[in-house]
């Protein structure tokens, strides 16, 4: 093997990222908007699979949108959005009430259908029929107002809960913010939503909020990791009891477990400031939750109603890469280190399956991501051939995916250099 591969410096994280995720300052208003749209689209892609990763992209998008006007803050924009939802819900409630009043009034009016029909027929017979040319010159525009339904009102409440959930994820990334205000808003929305039948969509939205709120509480140092773990377990009870065969519920639980792991790692949790006895115990906790995430995703992938299978298999591969990383410094978890080769092989299989499914669905982004990740897993296991093939085909895509893998904790920066020597 040569000492240096020709693409070593091309994969260096010290170089600029590709335009898709570039962090350089745009030079015009249109440039800000274009970069913001790129980040927003990336956030949408991850919204249902990785709440915190989606929040990072949304934050970057808001920061790009923010300079116009100057001084805008993402939190202020979220508050403005929530106020807009509240005004919309108030208007919808008023319209539903007015519709009901009109319907009751019409129901109480007596109607002589025979008299109305005779009068209408006589009037029509006495009026001349307009010619085709006359009809074409007298276009008539009719505006039909669609009735506001209770389902539409419930959707507005769900949108509010979704915004509050995203706001919690934003605070988790920032590490600061007012959780009490967010929960007061949520309590008000929940009171209104409780007047509707509790459909699955409503239950999942509420549980997703609880996951995000608990995670934000930990990241804002409201409680320690063991309390976080207990609250997370409690929040999953209803999903496990009622929706264990629903793919979306399983994916939501997997997302919560992966968010738990990411927050634990990002906080650089110090054992001496907690009730944990030693570093090995923290490794055991993280391994347990990563394994739970993998189990949930595996169960979801086997259900016939599962949607977005490429993304599910990508996340399965990510779980194995995250478990493998626990065997490296500074964690040095013995079980992860001893299982490294098996974990890499599993990750390869999951990524390969994701790429195959994505190609069949013409999901280009997922196919590219899965193909690069499969090649990286193979390279870490000793087979550099596929990484070289991917580099030859699209160096920018490879570098971009590798950078994201480092950001997501799947790969260490030092490993990129190792793959190049």
CSV table of C-alpha atoms in Angstrom, one decimal:
chain,number,residue,atom,x,y,z
A,1,UNK,CA,0.0,0.0,0.0
A,2,UNK,CA,1.4,3.4,-0.8
A,3,UNK,CA,2.3,5.8,2.0
A,4,UNK,CA,-0.1,8.4,0.8
A,5,UNK,CA,-3.2,8.0,-1.2
A,6,UNK,CA,-3.7,10.8,-3.9
A,7,UNK,CA,-7.0,12.0,-2.3
A,8,UNK,CA,-5.6,12.5,1.3
A,9,UNK,CA,-5.5,16.3,1.1
A,10,UNK,CA,-8.8,16.4,-0.8
A,11,UNK,CA,-10.5,14.8,2.2
A,12,UNK,CA,-9.0,17.2,4.7
A,13,UNK,CA,-11.6,18.9,6.9
A,14,UNK,CA,-9.4,22.0,7.0
A,15,UNK,CA,-10.5,22.7,3.4
A,16,UNK,CA,-13.8,24.3,2.5
A,17,UNK,CA,-16.9,22.1,2.4
A,18,UNK,CA,-18.8,21.9,-0.8
A,19,UNK,CA,-21.4,24.6,-1.7
A,20,UNK,CA,-24.2,22.5,-0.3
A,21,UNK,CA,-23.1,23.0,3.3
A,22,UNK,CA,-20.6,25.8,3.0
A,23,UNK,CA,-20.2,28.1,6.0
A,24,UNK,CA,-18.6,31.1,4.2
A,25,UNK,CA,-20.5,34.3,4.3
A,26,UNK,CA,-22.7,34.9,1.3
A,27,UNK,CA,-22.2,38.2,-0.5
A,28,UNK,CA,-25.8,39.2,-1.4
A,29,UNK,CA,-29.3,38.8,-0.2
A,30,UNK,CA,-30.0,36.1,-2.8
A,31,UNK,CA,-26.9,34.2,-1.7
A,32,UNK,CA,-28.1,34.2,1.9
A,33,UNK,CA,-31.5,32.9,0.8
A,34,UNK,CA,-29.9,30.2,-1.4
A,35,UNK,CA,-27.7,28.9,1.4
A,36,UNK,CA,-30.6,29.1,3.8
A,37,UNK,CA,-32.8,27.1,1.5
A,38,UNK,CA,-30.0,24.4,1.3
A,39,UNK,CA,-29.8,24.1,5.1
A,40,UNK,CA,-33.6,24.1,5.4
A,41,UNK,CA,-34.0,21.3,2.9
A,42,UNK,CA,-31.3,19.3,4.8
A,43,UNK,CA,-33.2,19.9,8.0
A,44,UNK,CA,-36.5,18.7,6.5
A,45,UNK,CA,-34.7,15.5,5.3
A,46,UNK,CA,-33.6,14.7,8.9
A,47,UNK,CA,-36.8,16.0,10.7
A,48,UNK,CA,-38.3,12.5,11.1
A,49,UNK,CA,-35.0,10.7,11.6
A,50,UNK,CA,-32.7,12.8,13.8
A,51,UNK,CA,-34.3,15.7,15.6
A,52,UNK,CA,-31.1,17.3,16.8
A,53,UNK,CA,-29.4,17.0,13.4
A,54,UNK,CA,-32.4,18.6,11.9
A,55,UNK,CA,-32.3,21.4,14.5
A,56,UNK,CA,-28.7,22.1,13.6
A,57,UNK,CA,-29.6,22.5,9.9
A,58,UNK,CA,-32.7,24.6,10.8
A,59,UNK,CA,-30.5,26.8,13.0
A,60,UNK,CA,-28.0,27.3,10.2
A,61,UNK,CA,-30.9,28.2,7.8
A,62,UNK,CA,-32.3,30.7,10.3
A,63,UNK,CA,-28.9,32.3,10.8
A,64,UNK,CA,-28.6,32.7,7.0
A,65,UNK,CA,-32.1,34.1,6.7
A,66,UNK,CA,-31.6,36.3,9.9
A,67,UNK,CA,-29.2,39.0,8.5
A,68,UNK,CA,-32.2,40.3,6.5
A,69,UNK,CA,-33.5,42.1,8.5
A,70,UNK,CA,-30.5,42.7,10.8
A,71,UNK,CA,-30.6,41.5,14.4
A,72,UNK,CA,-33.1,38.7,13.8
A,73,UNK,CA,-32.8,35.8,16.3
A,74,UNK,CA,-34.0,32.3,15.5
A,75,UNK,CA,-35.9,32.1,18.9
A,76,UNK,CA,-37.8,35.3,18.0
A,77,UNK,CA,-38.7,33.8,14.6
A,78,UNK,CA,-40.0,30.7,16.4
A,79,UNK,CA,-42.1,32.9,18.7
A,80,UNK,CA,-43.5,34.8,15.8
A,81,UNK,CA,-44.4,31.5,14.1
A,82,UNK,CA,-46.2,30.3,17.3
A,83,UNK,CA,-48.1,33.5,17.6
A,84,UNK,CA,-49.2,33.1,13.9
A,85,UNK,CA,-50.4,29.6,14.7
A,86,UNK,CA,-52.3,30.9,17.7
A,87,UNK,CA,-54.0,33.6,15.7
A,88,UNK,CA,-54.9,31.1,13.0
A,89,UNK,CA,-56.4,28.7,15.6
A,90,UNK,CA,-58.5,31.6,17.1
A,91,UNK,CA,-59.8,32.5,13.7
A,92,UNK,CA,-60.6,28.9,12.8
A,93,UNK,CA,-62.6,28.5,16.1
A,94,UNK,CA,-64.6,31.6,15.3
A,95,UNK,CA,-65.4,30.4,11.8
A,96,UNK,CA,-66.5,27.0,13.0
A,97,UNK,CA,-68.8,28.7,15.5
A,98,UNK,CA,-70.2,31.0,12.9
A,99,UNK,CA,-70.7,28.0,10.5
A,100,UNK,CA,-72.6,26.2,13.2
A,101,UNK,CA,-74.8,29.2,14.0
A,102,UNK,CA,-75.7,29.6,10.3
A,103,UNK,CA,-76.5,25.9,9.9
A,104,UNK,CA,-78.8,26.0,12.9
A,105,UNK,CA,-80.6,29.0,11.6
A,106,UNK,CA,-81.2,27.4,8.2
A,107,UNK,CA,-82.4,24.2,9.9
A,108,UNK,CA,-85.1,26.2,11.7
A,109,UNK,CA,-86.5,28.0,8.6
A,110,UNK,CA,-89.6,26.5,7.0
A,111,UNK,CA,-89.1,25.6,3.3
A,112,UNK,CA,-91.9,25.2,0.7
A,113,UNK,CA,-90.0,23.3,-1.9
A,114,UNK,CA,-93.0,22.9,-4.3
A,115,UNK,CA,-93.7,26.7,-4.3
A,116,UNK,CA,-90.1,27.5,-4.8
A,117,UNK,CA,-89.7,25.1,-7.7
A,118,UNK,CA,-92.9,26.4,-9.5
A,119,UNK,CA,-91.8,30.0,-9.1
A,120,UNK,CA,-88.3,29.3,-10.3
A,121,UNK,CA,-89.7,27.4,-13.4
A,122,UNK,CA,-92.1,30.3,-14.3
A,123,UNK,CA,-89.3,32.9,-14.0
A,124,UNK,CA,-87.0,30.9,-16.2
A,125,UNK,CA,-89.6,30.5,-18.9
A,126,UNK,CA,-90.4,34.2,-19.1
A,127,UNK,CA,-86.7,35.2,-19.5
A,128,UNK,CA,-85.0,35.2,-22.9
A,129,UNK,CA,-82.1,32.8,-23.3
A,130,UNK,CA,-78.9,34.6,-24.0
A,131,UNK,CA,-77.0,33.8,-27.2
A,132,UNK,CA,-73.6,32.2,-27.1
A,133,UNK,CA,-71.9,35.5,-27.9
A,134,UNK,CA,-73.8,37.2,-25.1
A,135,UNK,CA,-72.9,34.5,-22.6
A,136,UNK,CA,-69.2,34.7,-23.5
A,137,UNK,CA,-69.2,38.5,-22.9
A,138,UNK,CA,-70.7,38.1,-19.5
A,139,UNK,CA,-68.3,36.0,-17.6
A,140,UNK,CA,-69.3,35.4,-14.0
A,141,UNK,CA,-66.8,34.8,-11.2
A,142,UNK,CA,-67.9,32.9,-8.2
A,143,UNK,CA,-65.9,32.8,-5.0
A,144,UNK,CA,-66.6,29.7,-2.9
A,145,UNK,CA,-65.3,29.8,0.7
A,146,UNK,CA,-64.3,26.3,1.9
A,147,UNK,CA,-65.7,25.4,5.2
A,148,UNK,CA,-63.3,25.3,8.1
A,149,UNK,CA,-63.4,21.8,9.7
A,150,UNK,CA,-62.5,20.6,13.1
A,151,UNK,CA,-59.9,18.4,11.5
A,152,UNK,CA,-58.2,21.6,10.1
A,153,UNK,CA,-58.2,23.2,13.5
A,154,UNK,CA,-56.6,20.0,15.0
A,155,UNK,CA,-53.9,20.2,12.3
A,156,UNK,CA,-53.2,23.8,13.5
A,157,UNK,CA,-52.8,22.6,17.1
A,158,UNK,CA,-50.5,19.8,15.9
A,159,UNK,CA,-48.4,22.3,13.9
A,160,UNK,CA,-48.0,24.4,17.1
A,161,UNK,CA,-46.8,21.3,19.0
A,162,UNK,CA,-44.4,20.6,16.1
A,163,UNK,CA,-43.0,24.1,16.3
A,164,UNK,CA,-42.6,23.8,20.1
A,165,UNK,CA,-40.8,20.5,19.6
A,166,UNK,CA,-38.4,22.0,17.1
A,167,UNK,CA,-37.8,24.9,19.5
A,168,UNK,CA,-36.9,22.5,22.3
A,169,UNK,CA,-34.3,20.9,19.9
A,170,UNK,CA,-33.0,24.3,19.1
A,171,UNK,CA,-32.5,25.1,22.8
A,172,UNK,CA,-30.7,21.7,23.2
A,173,UNK,CA,-28.2,22.6,20.5
A,174,UNK,CA,-27.7,26.1,21.9
A,175,UNK,CA,-27.6,25.0,25.6
A,176,UNK,CA,-29.7,28.0,26.7
A,177,UNK,CA,-33.3,29.3,26.7
A,178,UNK,CA,-36.6,29.5,28.6
A,179,UNK,CA,-38.1,26.0,28.9
A,180,UNK,CA,-40.8,27.2,31.3
A,181,UNK,CA,-42.3,29.5,28.6
A,182,UNK,CA,-42.3,26.7,26.1
A,183,UNK,CA,-44.0,24.3,28.4
A,184,UNK,CA,-46.7,26.9,29.3
A,185,UNK,CA,-47.4,27.3,25.6
A,186,UNK,CA,-47.6,23.5,25.2
A,187,UNK,CA,-50.0,23.1,28.1
A,188,UNK,CA,-52.3,25.7,26.5
A,189,UNK,CA,-52.2,23.9,23.1
A,190,UNK,CA,-52.7,20.5,24.8
A,191,UNK,CA,-55.8,21.7,26.6
A,192,UNK,CA,-57.4,22.7,23.3
A,193,UNK,CA,-56.3,19.5,21.5
A,194,UNK,CA,-57.8,17.3,24.3
A,195,UNK,CA,-61.3,18.3,23.0
A,196,UNK,CA,-60.6,16.1,19.9
A,197,UNK,CA,-60.5,12.4,19.6
A,198,UNK,CA,-57.0,11.3,20.4
A,199,UNK,CA,-55.8,9.8,17.1
A,200,UNK,CA,-52.4,8.2,16.7
A,201,UNK,CA,-51.0,11.3,15.1
A,202,UNK,CA,-51.9,13.3,18.2
A,203,UNK,CA,-50.3,10.8,20.5
A,204,UNK,CA,-47.1,10.7,18.5
A,205,UNK,CA,-46.9,14.5,18.3
A,206,UNK,CA,-47.3,14.7,22.1
A,207,UNK,CA,-44.6,12.0,22.8
A,208,UNK,CA,-42.2,13.6,20.4
A,209,UNK,CA,-42.6,16.9,22.2
A,210,UNK,CA,-42.0,15.2,25.6
A,211,UNK,CA,-38.8,13.6,24.2
A,212,UNK,CA,-37.5,16.9,23.0
A,213,UNK,CA,-38.5,18.7,26.2
A,214,UNK,CA,-36.7,16.2,28.4
A,215,UNK,CA,-33.6,16.4,26.2
A,216,UNK,CA,-33.6,20.2,26.4
A,217,UNK,CA,-33.9,19.9,30.1
A,218,UNK,CA,-30.8,17.8,30.3
A,219,UNK,CA,-28.8,20.1,27.9
A,220,UNK,CA,-29.8,23.1,30.0
A,221,UNK,CA,-28.5,21.4,33.1
A,222,UNK,CA,-31.9,21.0,34.7
A,223,UNK,CA,-31.2,17.5,35.8
A,224,UNK,CA,-28.5,14.8,35.5
A,225,UNK,CA,-28.2,11.9,33.1
A,226,UNK,CA,-29.8,9.3,35.3
A,227,UNK,CA,-32.9,11.5,35.7
A,228,UNK,CA,-32.9,12.0,31.9
A,229,UNK,CA,-32.8,8.3,31.4
A,230,UNK,CA,-35.7,7.7,33.8
A,231,UNK,CA,-37.9,10.5,32.1
A,232,UNK,CA,-37.0,9.0,28.7
A,233,UNK,CA,-38.1,5.6,29.7
A,234,UNK,CA,-41.4,6.9,31.2
A,235,UNK,CA,-42.2,8.8,28.0
A,236,UNK,CA,-41.9,5.6,26.0
A,237,UNK,CA,-44.3,3.5,28.0
A,238,UNK,CA,-47.5,4.4,26.1
A,239,UNK,CA,-45.8,4.0,22.7
A,240,UNK,CA,-44.6,0.5,23.7
A,241,UNK,CA,-48.0,-0.5,25.0
A,242,UNK,CA,-50.2,0.8,22.2
A,243,UNK,CA,-48.0,1.3,19.1
A,244,UNK,CA,-45.3,-1.4,19.2
A,245,UNK,CA,-46.4,-2.5,15.7
A,246,UNK,CA,-46.4,1.1,14.2
A,247,UNK,CA,-43.2,2.0,12.2
A,248,UNK,CA,-43.4,5.7,13.0
A,249,UNK,CA,-43.7,5.1,16.7
A,250,UNK,CA,-40.7,2.7,16.6
A,251,UNK,CA,-38.7,5.3,14.6
A,252,UNK,CA,-39.6,8.0,17.1
A,253,UNK,CA,-38.4,5.9,20.0
A,254,UNK,CA,-35.1,5.1,18.1
A,255,UNK,CA,-34.7,8.8,17.4
A,256,UNK,CA,-35.1,9.6,21.2
A,257,UNK,CA,-32.5,6.9,22.1
A,258,UNK,CA,-30.0,8.3,19.6
A,259,UNK,CA,-30.7,11.9,20.8
A,260,UNK,CA,-30.0,10.7,24.3
A,261,UNK,CA,-26.6,9.3,23.2
A,262,UNK,CA,-25.7,12.5,21.3
A,263,UNK,CA,-26.6,14.7,24.2
A,264,UNK,CA,-24.6,12.5,26.6
A,265,UNK,CA,-21.6,12.7,24.4
A,266,UNK,CA,-22.0,16.4,23.5
A,267,UNK,CA,-22.3,17.5,27.2
A,268,UNK,CA,-18.9,15.8,27.9
A,269,UNK,CA,-20.5,14.4,31.0
A,270,UNK,CA,-18.1,14.3,33.9
A,271,UNK,CA,-18.5,11.3,36.1
A,272,UNK,CA,-17.3,13.0,39.3
A,273,UNK,CA,-20.3,15.4,39.1
A,274,UNK,CA,-22.9,12.7,38.8
A,275,UNK,CA,-24.1,9.7,40.7
A,276,UNK,CA,-22.4,7.4,38.2
A,277,UNK,CA,-19.6,5.3,39.7
A,278,UNK,CA,-17.1,5.3,36.9
A,279,UNK,CA,-16.5,5.9,33.2
A,280,UNK,CA,-17.4,2.3,32.4
A,281,UNK,CA,-20.9,2.7,33.8
A,282,UNK,CA,-21.5,5.7,31.4
A,283,UNK,CA,-20.3,3.5,28.5
A,284,UNK,CA,-22.7,0.8,29.6
A,285,UNK,CA,-25.6,3.3,29.6
A,286,UNK,CA,-24.7,4.7,26.2
A,287,UNK,CA,-24.3,1.2,24.7
A,288,UNK,CA,-27.6,0.1,26.1
A,289,UNK,CA,-29.5,3.0,24.5
A,290,UNK,CA,-27.7,2.7,21.2
A,291,UNK,CA,-28.7,-1.0,21.2
A,292,UNK,CA,-32.3,-0.1,22.0
A,293,UNK,CA,-32.3,2.4,19.1
A,294,UNK,CA,-31.0,-0.4,16.8
A,295,UNK,CA,-33.7,-2.8,18.0
A,296,UNK,CA,-36.5,-0.3,17.4
A,297,UNK,CA,-35.2,0.4,13.8
A,298,UNK,CA,-34.9,-3.2,13.1
A,299,UNK,CA,-38.4,-3.9,14.2
A,300,UNK,CA,-39.7,-0.9,12.1
A,301,UNK,CA,-37.8,-2.2,9.0
A,302,UNK,CA,-39.7,-5.5,9.2
A,303,UNK,CA,-43.2,-4.1,9.2
A,304,UNK,CA,-45.0,-4.0,5.8
A,305,UNK,CA,-46.3,-0.5,6.5
A,306,UNK,CA,-42.9,1.0,7.0
A,307,UNK,CA,-42.1,4.1,5.0
A,308,UNK,CA,-38.8,5.5,3.9
A,309,UNK,CA,-36.9,2.3,4.3
A,310,UNK,CA,-33.6,3.7,2.9
A,311,UNK,CA,-33.5,6.2,5.8
A,312,UNK,CA,-34.4,3.4,8.4
A,313,UNK,CA,-31.5,1.2,7.1
A,314,UNK,CA,-29.2,4.2,7.1
A,315,UNK,CA,-30.0,4.8,10.7
A,316,UNK,CA,-29.3,1.1,11.5
A,317,UNK,CA,-25.9,1.5,10.0
A,318,UNK,CA,-25.3,4.7,12.1
A,319,UNK,CA,-26.2,2.8,15.3
A,320,UNK,CA,-23.5,0.3,14.6
A,321,UNK,CA,-20.9,3.0,13.8
A,322,UNK,CA,-21.8,4.8,17.0
A,323,UNK,CA,-21.5,1.6,19.1
A,324,UNK,CA,-18.1,1.0,17.4
A,325,UNK,CA,-16.9,4.5,18.4
A,326,UNK,CA,-17.4,3.7,22.1
A,327,UNK,CA,-14.4,1.4,21.8
A,328,UNK,CA,-12.1,4.3,20.9
A,329,UNK,CA,-10.6,7.0,23.1
A,330,UNK,CA,-11.6,8.7,25.3
A,331,UNK,CA,-14.3,6.1,26.1
A,332,UNK,CA,-12.3,2.9,25.5
A,333,UNK,CA,-15.3,0.6,26.2
A,334,UNK,CA,-13.9,-3.0,26.0
A,335,UNK,CA,-17.1,-4.6,24.6
A,336,UNK,CA,-17.2,-2.1,21.8
A,337,UNK,CA,-13.5,-2.5,21.0
A,338,UNK,CA,-13.8,-6.3,20.9
A,339,UNK,CA,-16.9,-6.1,18.7
A,340,UNK,CA,-15.5,-3.5,16.3
A,341,UNK,CA,-15.1,-5.8,13.3
A,342,UNK,CA,-18.6,-7.3,13.6
A,343,UNK,CA,-20.1,-3.8,14.1
A,344,UNK,CA,-18.3,-2.5,10.9
A,345,UNK,CA,-19.5,-5.5,8.9
A,346,UNK,CA,-23.1,-5.0,10.2
A,347,UNK,CA,-22.9,-1.3,9.2
A,348,UNK,CA,-21.7,-2.2,5.7
A,349,UNK,CA,-24.7,-4.5,5.3
A,350,UNK,CA,-27.2,-1.9,6.5
A,351,UNK,CA,-25.7,0.8,4.3
A,352,UNK,CA,-25.6,-1.4,1.3
A,353,UNK,CA,-29.3,-2.3,1.8
A,354,UNK,CA,-30.1,1.4,2.2
A,355,UNK,CA,-28.3,2.3,-1.1
A,356,UNK,CA,-30.0,-0.5,-3.0
A,357,UNK,CA,-33.5,0.6,-1.8
A,358,UNK,CA,-32.8,4.2,-2.4
A,359,UNK,CA,-31.7,3.5,-5.9
A,360,UNK,CA,-34.9,1.6,-6.5
A,361,UNK,CA,-36.9,4.6,-5.2
A,362,UNK,CA,-34.8,7.1,-7.1
A,363,UNK,CA,-33.8,8.7,-3.8
A,364,UNK,CA,-30.6,10.3,-5.0
A,365,UNK,CA,-29.4,11.9,-1.7
A,366,UNK,CA,-30.0,8.8,0.4
A,367,UNK,CA,-28.3,6.6,-2.3
A,368,UNK,CA,-25.2,8.8,-2.3
A,369,UNK,CA,-25.0,9.0,1.5
A,370,UNK,CA,-25.5,5.2,2.0
A,371,UNK,CA,-22.9,4.4,-0.7
A,372,UNK,CA,-20.2,6.6,0.8
A,373,UNK,CA,-20.9,5.4,4.3
A,374,UNK,CA,-20.7,1.7,3.1
A,375,UNK,CA,-17.4,2.5,1.5
A,376,UNK,CA,-16.1,4.2,4.8
A,377,UNK,CA,-17.2,1.2,6.9
A,378,UNK,CA,-15.4,-1.1,4.5
A,379,UNK,CA,-12.3,1.1,4.6
A,380,UNK,CA,-12.2,1.1,8.3
A,381,UNK,CA,-12.3,-2.7,8.1
A,382,UNK,CA,-9.3,-2.6,5.8
A,383,UNK,CA,-10.8,-2.5,2.3
A,384,UNK,CA,-9.9,1.0,0.8
A,385,UNK,CA,-11.0,0.1,-2.8
A,386,UNK,CA,-14.6,1.3,-2.5
A,387,UNK,CA,-13.6,4.6,-1.0
A,388,UNK,CA,-11.2,5.2,-3.8
A,389,UNK,CA,-13.9,4.4,-6.3
A,390,UNK,CA,-16.3,6.8,-4.7
A,391,UNK,CA,-13.6,9.5,-4.6
A,392,UNK,CA,-12.9,9.0,-8.3
A,393,UNK,CA,-16.7,9.4,-9.0
A,394,UNK,CA,-17.5,12.4,-6.8
A,395,UNK,CA,-14.9,13.8,-4.4
A,396,UNK,CA,-17.2,16.6,-3.1
A,397,UNK,CA,-19.9,14.1,-2.1
A,398,UNK,CA,-17.4,11.9,-0.3
A,399,UNK,CA,-15.9,14.8,1.7
A,400,UNK,CA,-19.3,16.2,2.6
A,401,UNK,CA,-20.6,12.8,3.9
A,402,UNK,CA,-17.4,12.2,5.8
A,403,UNK,CA,-17.7,15.7,7.4
A,404,UNK,CA,-21.3,14.9,8.4
A,405,UNK,CA,-20.1,11.6,9.9
A,406,UNK,CA,-17.6,13.4,12.1
A,407,UNK,CA,-20.3,15.9,13.2
A,408,UNK,CA,-22.7,13.0,14.0
A,409,UNK,CA,-20.1,11.1,16.0
A,410,UNK,CA,-19.8,8.2,13.5
A,411,UNK,CA,-16.2,8.9,12.6
A,412,UNK,CA,-13.2,10.6,14.2
A,413,UNK,CA,-11.3,13.3,12.3
A,414,UNK,CA,-8.1,11.3,13.0
A,415,UNK,CA,-9.7,8.3,11.2
A,416,UNK,CA,-10.0,10.3,8.0
A,417,UNK,CA,-6.3,10.8,8.1
A,418,UNK,CA,-5.7,7.2,9.0
A,419,UNK,CA,-7.7,6.1,5.9
A,420,UNK,CA,-5.3,8.3,3.8
A,421,UNK,CA,-2.0,6.7,5.0
